[in-house]
Amino acid sequence: MKHTLSVLVENRAGVLTRVTSLFARRGFNIDSLAVGPTEDPTLSRITIVVSAEDTPVEQITKQLHKLINVIKIQDLHPAESIDRELVLFKVNAAPERRHEIIEIANVFRAKIIDVGRNSLTIEATGASDKLQAMEDLFRGYGIKELARTGKIALSRGSRDS
């Protein structure tokens, strides 16, 4: 089972190393990792996606709470959170097939951000399954390069307020 952990930490040098080292020491493979500043410049949010059962994740969450630089940890349930990723595709695009690739990008509401003699670079954001579907379609044309960010996620707003 995949878990998405949102870890709020102090924005200081070495904090990311301490957090990821804890996962490594416990034998967890991190599927996705993203980190960036929050609305408060003294804090950063680390979004970590791991594949593990509930009990080991609960244990590692308890260990994370012991790190002095960790402020808050949330195990985000998919129904109670929103998540996105960003991906850049550089796809082979011979002039006679270029319109097909542009059509695929339009269907997925992606942007063409660079045009080369025989390639198109496409930017797309969305949920992991949407981006995977695009990747599967572009493979038929030949993906020259691909760069994908880690998942970022936030809990949904309260329905009461």
Tab-separated table of C-alpha atoms in Angstrom:
chain	number	residue	atom	x	y	z
A	1	MET	CA	0.000	0.000	0.000
A	2	LYS	CA	1.278	3.451	-0.901
A	3	HIS	CA	1.440	6.115	1.788
A	4	THR	CA	1.896	9.826	1.158
A	5	LEU	CA	3.542	11.507	4.133
A	6	SER	CA	3.522	15.284	4.437
A	7	VAL	CA	6.304	16.266	6.822
A	8	LEU	CA	6.579	19.877	7.983
A	9	VAL	CA	10.157	20.630	9.053
A	10	GLU	CA	12.410	23.541	9.950
A	11	ASN	CA	13.921	25.046	6.802
A	12	ARG	CA	17.544	24.373	7.752
A	13	ALA	CA	20.562	22.695	6.203
A	14	GLY	CA	20.795	18.956	6.882
A	15	VAL	CA	17.143	18.357	7.825
A	16	LEU	CA	16.340	16.540	4.556
A	17	THR	CA	19.364	14.284	5.085
A	18	ARG	CA	18.243	13.383	8.613
A	19	VAL	CA	14.708	12.562	7.425
A	20	THR	CA	15.759	10.471	4.409
A	21	SER	CA	18.493	8.712	6.412
A	22	LEU	CA	15.842	7.531	8.837
A	23	PHE	CA	13.970	5.887	5.939
A	24	ALA	CA	17.195	4.322	4.628
A	25	ARG	CA	18.163	2.911	8.040
A	26	ARG	CA	14.713	1.275	8.310
A	27	GLY	CA	15.037	-0.258	4.834
A	28	PHE	CA	12.267	1.801	3.187
A	29	ASN	CA	12.582	2.641	-0.486
A	30	ILE	CA	11.199	6.131	-1.143
A	31	ASP	CA	9.031	6.059	-4.295
A	32	SER	CA	8.777	9.836	-4.583
A	33	LEU	CA	10.291	12.794	-2.728
A	34	ALA	CA	9.581	16.515	-3.060
A	35	VAL	CA	10.620	19.349	-0.795
A	36	GLY	CA	10.045	23.075	-0.878
A	37	PRO	CA	9.407	26.110	1.288
A	38	THR	CA	5.950	26.808	2.708
A	39	GLU	CA	4.013	30.038	3.263
A	40	ASP	CA	6.324	30.491	6.295
A	41	PRO	CA	9.939	30.828	5.024
A	42	THR	CA	11.287	29.226	8.203
A	43	LEU	CA	9.473	25.950	7.359
A	44	SER	CA	9.699	23.424	4.501
A	45	ARG	CA	7.258	20.706	3.505
A	46	ILE	CA	8.654	17.308	2.525
A	47	THR	CA	6.250	15.052	0.633
A	48	ILE	CA	7.358	11.428	0.755
A	49	VAL	CA	5.625	8.530	-1.000
A	50	VAL	CA	6.523	5.040	0.251
A	51	SER	CA	5.132	1.584	-0.396
A	52	ALA	CA	4.640	-0.169	2.926
A	53	GLU	CA	2.056	-1.707	5.212
A	54	ASP	CA	0.359	0.453	7.841
A	55	THR	CA	2.330	-0.779	10.871
A	56	PRO	CA	5.853	-0.061	9.539
A	57	VAL	CA	4.725	3.398	8.377
A	58	GLU	CA	3.302	4.085	11.825
A	59	GLN	CA	6.661	3.078	13.342
A	60	ILE	CA	8.654	5.327	11.029
A	61	THR	CA	6.227	8.191	11.719
A	62	LYS	CA	6.931	7.798	15.434
A	63	GLN	CA	10.678	7.891	14.708
A	64	LEU	CA	10.250	11.038	12.588
A	65	HIS	CA	8.460	12.760	15.488
A	66	LYS	CA	11.607	12.230	17.572
A	67	LEU	CA	13.722	14.302	15.157
A	68	ILE	CA	14.089	17.785	16.637
A	69	ASN	CA	13.563	19.599	13.301
A	70	VAL	CA	10.258	17.858	12.494
A	71	ILE	CA	7.199	19.997	13.329
A	72	LYS	CA	4.244	17.972	11.999
A	73	ILE	CA	3.591	14.731	10.082
A	74	GLN	CA	0.442	13.740	8.202
A	75	ASP	CA	-0.213	10.414	6.465
A	76	LEU	CA	-2.473	11.765	3.719
A	77	HIS	CA	-5.353	9.489	2.713
A	78	PRO	CA	-6.223	9.870	-1.001
A	79	ALA	CA	-9.887	10.708	-0.287
A	80	GLU	CA	-8.893	13.464	2.124
A	81	SER	CA	-6.084	15.076	0.151
A	82	ILE	CA	-5.173	16.465	-3.242
A	83	ASP	CA	-1.916	15.706	-5.016
A	84	ARG	CA	-0.127	16.677	-8.207
A	85	GLU	CA	3.061	15.975	-10.113
A	86	LEU	CA	4.832	17.803	-12.931
A	87	VAL	CA	6.433	16.072	-15.888
A	88	LEU	CA	8.408	17.281	-18.903
A	89	PHE	CA	8.434	15.062	-22.004
A	90	LYS	CA	10.748	15.575	-24.974
A	91	VAL	CA	9.104	13.498	-27.690
A	92	ASN	CA	10.309	12.601	-31.178
A	93	ALA	CA	8.087	14.630	-33.496
A	94	ALA	CA	8.739	14.294	-37.190
A	95	PRO	CA	6.869	17.078	-39.039
A	96	GLU	CA	4.303	14.665	-40.518
A	97	ARG	CA	3.348	13.302	-37.046
A	98	ARG	CA	3.656	16.507	-35.037
A	99	HIS	CA	-0.092	17.247	-35.152
A	100	GLU	CA	-0.844	13.865	-33.492
A	101	ILE	CA	1.400	14.702	-30.527
A	102	ILE	CA	-0.097	18.186	-30.213
A	103	GLU	CA	-3.568	16.617	-30.194
A	104	ILE	CA	-2.587	14.263	-27.358
A	105	ALA	CA	-1.144	17.192	-25.393
A	106	ASN	CA	-4.383	19.142	-25.905
A	107	VAL	CA	-6.543	16.230	-24.730
A	108	PHE	CA	-4.543	16.121	-21.483
A	109	ARG	CA	-4.467	19.945	-21.182
A	110	ALA	CA	-0.676	19.923	-21.381
A	111	LYS	CA	1.467	22.723	-22.850
A	112	ILE	CA	3.986	22.635	-25.668
A	113	ILE	CA	6.898	24.587	-24.184
A	114	ASP	CA	9.594	24.024	-26.816
A	115	VAL	CA	9.642	23.104	-30.484
A	116	GLY	CA	12.733	21.575	-32.063
A	117	ARG	CA	13.388	20.449	-35.613
A	118	ASN	CA	12.354	16.876	-34.779
A	119	SER	CA	11.057	17.114	-31.219
A	120	LEU	CA	8.436	18.713	-29.019
A	121	THR	CA	8.846	19.372	-25.310
A	122	ILE	CA	5.593	19.103	-23.390
A	123	GLU	CA	4.806	20.199	-19.828
A	124	ALA	CA	1.998	18.435	-17.972
A	125	THR	CA	0.711	18.499	-14.422
A	126	GLY	CA	-1.807	16.274	-12.723
A	127	ALA	CA	-2.374	13.093	-10.834
A	128	SER	CA	0.071	10.218	-11.303
A	129	ASP	CA	-2.339	8.088	-13.355
A	130	LYS	CA	-2.980	10.917	-15.849
A	131	LEU	CA	0.746	11.501	-16.333
A	132	GLN	CA	1.345	7.775	-16.712
A	133	ALA	CA	-1.356	7.606	-19.405
A	134	MET	CA	0.381	10.431	-21.305
A	135	GLU	CA	3.730	8.699	-20.981
A	136	ASP	CA	2.237	5.474	-22.350
A	137	LEU	CA	0.865	7.331	-25.401
A	138	PHE	CA	4.090	9.257	-26.057
A	139	ARG	CA	6.164	6.057	-25.925
A	140	GLY	CA	4.647	5.147	-29.283
A	141	TYR	CA	6.376	8.203	-30.799
A	142	GLY	CA	9.630	7.780	-28.891
A	143	ILE	CA	10.424	9.690	-25.723
A	144	LYS	CA	13.867	11.299	-26.044
A	145	GLU	CA	13.944	12.600	-22.452
A	146	LEU	CA	11.632	12.641	-19.469
A	147	ALA	CA	11.852	14.530	-16.149
A	148	ARG	CA	9.253	13.973	-13.461
A	149	THR	CA	8.934	15.707	-10.095
A	150	GLY	CA	7.917	13.930	-6.977
A	151	LYS	CA	4.336	14.094	-5.819
A	152	ILE	CA	3.285	17.138	-3.791
A	153	ALA	CA	0.139	16.968	-1.678
A	154	LEU	CA	-2.000	18.867	0.809
A	155	SER	CA	-4.932	17.816	2.939
A	156	ARG	CA	-8.317	18.987	1.690
A	157	GLY	CA	-9.996	21.924	3.378
A	158	SER	CA	-12.551	21.254	6.039
A	159	ARG	CA	-16.088	20.894	4.666
A	160	ASP	CA	-17.436	22.653	7.753
A	161	SER	CA	-15.821	26.049	7.102
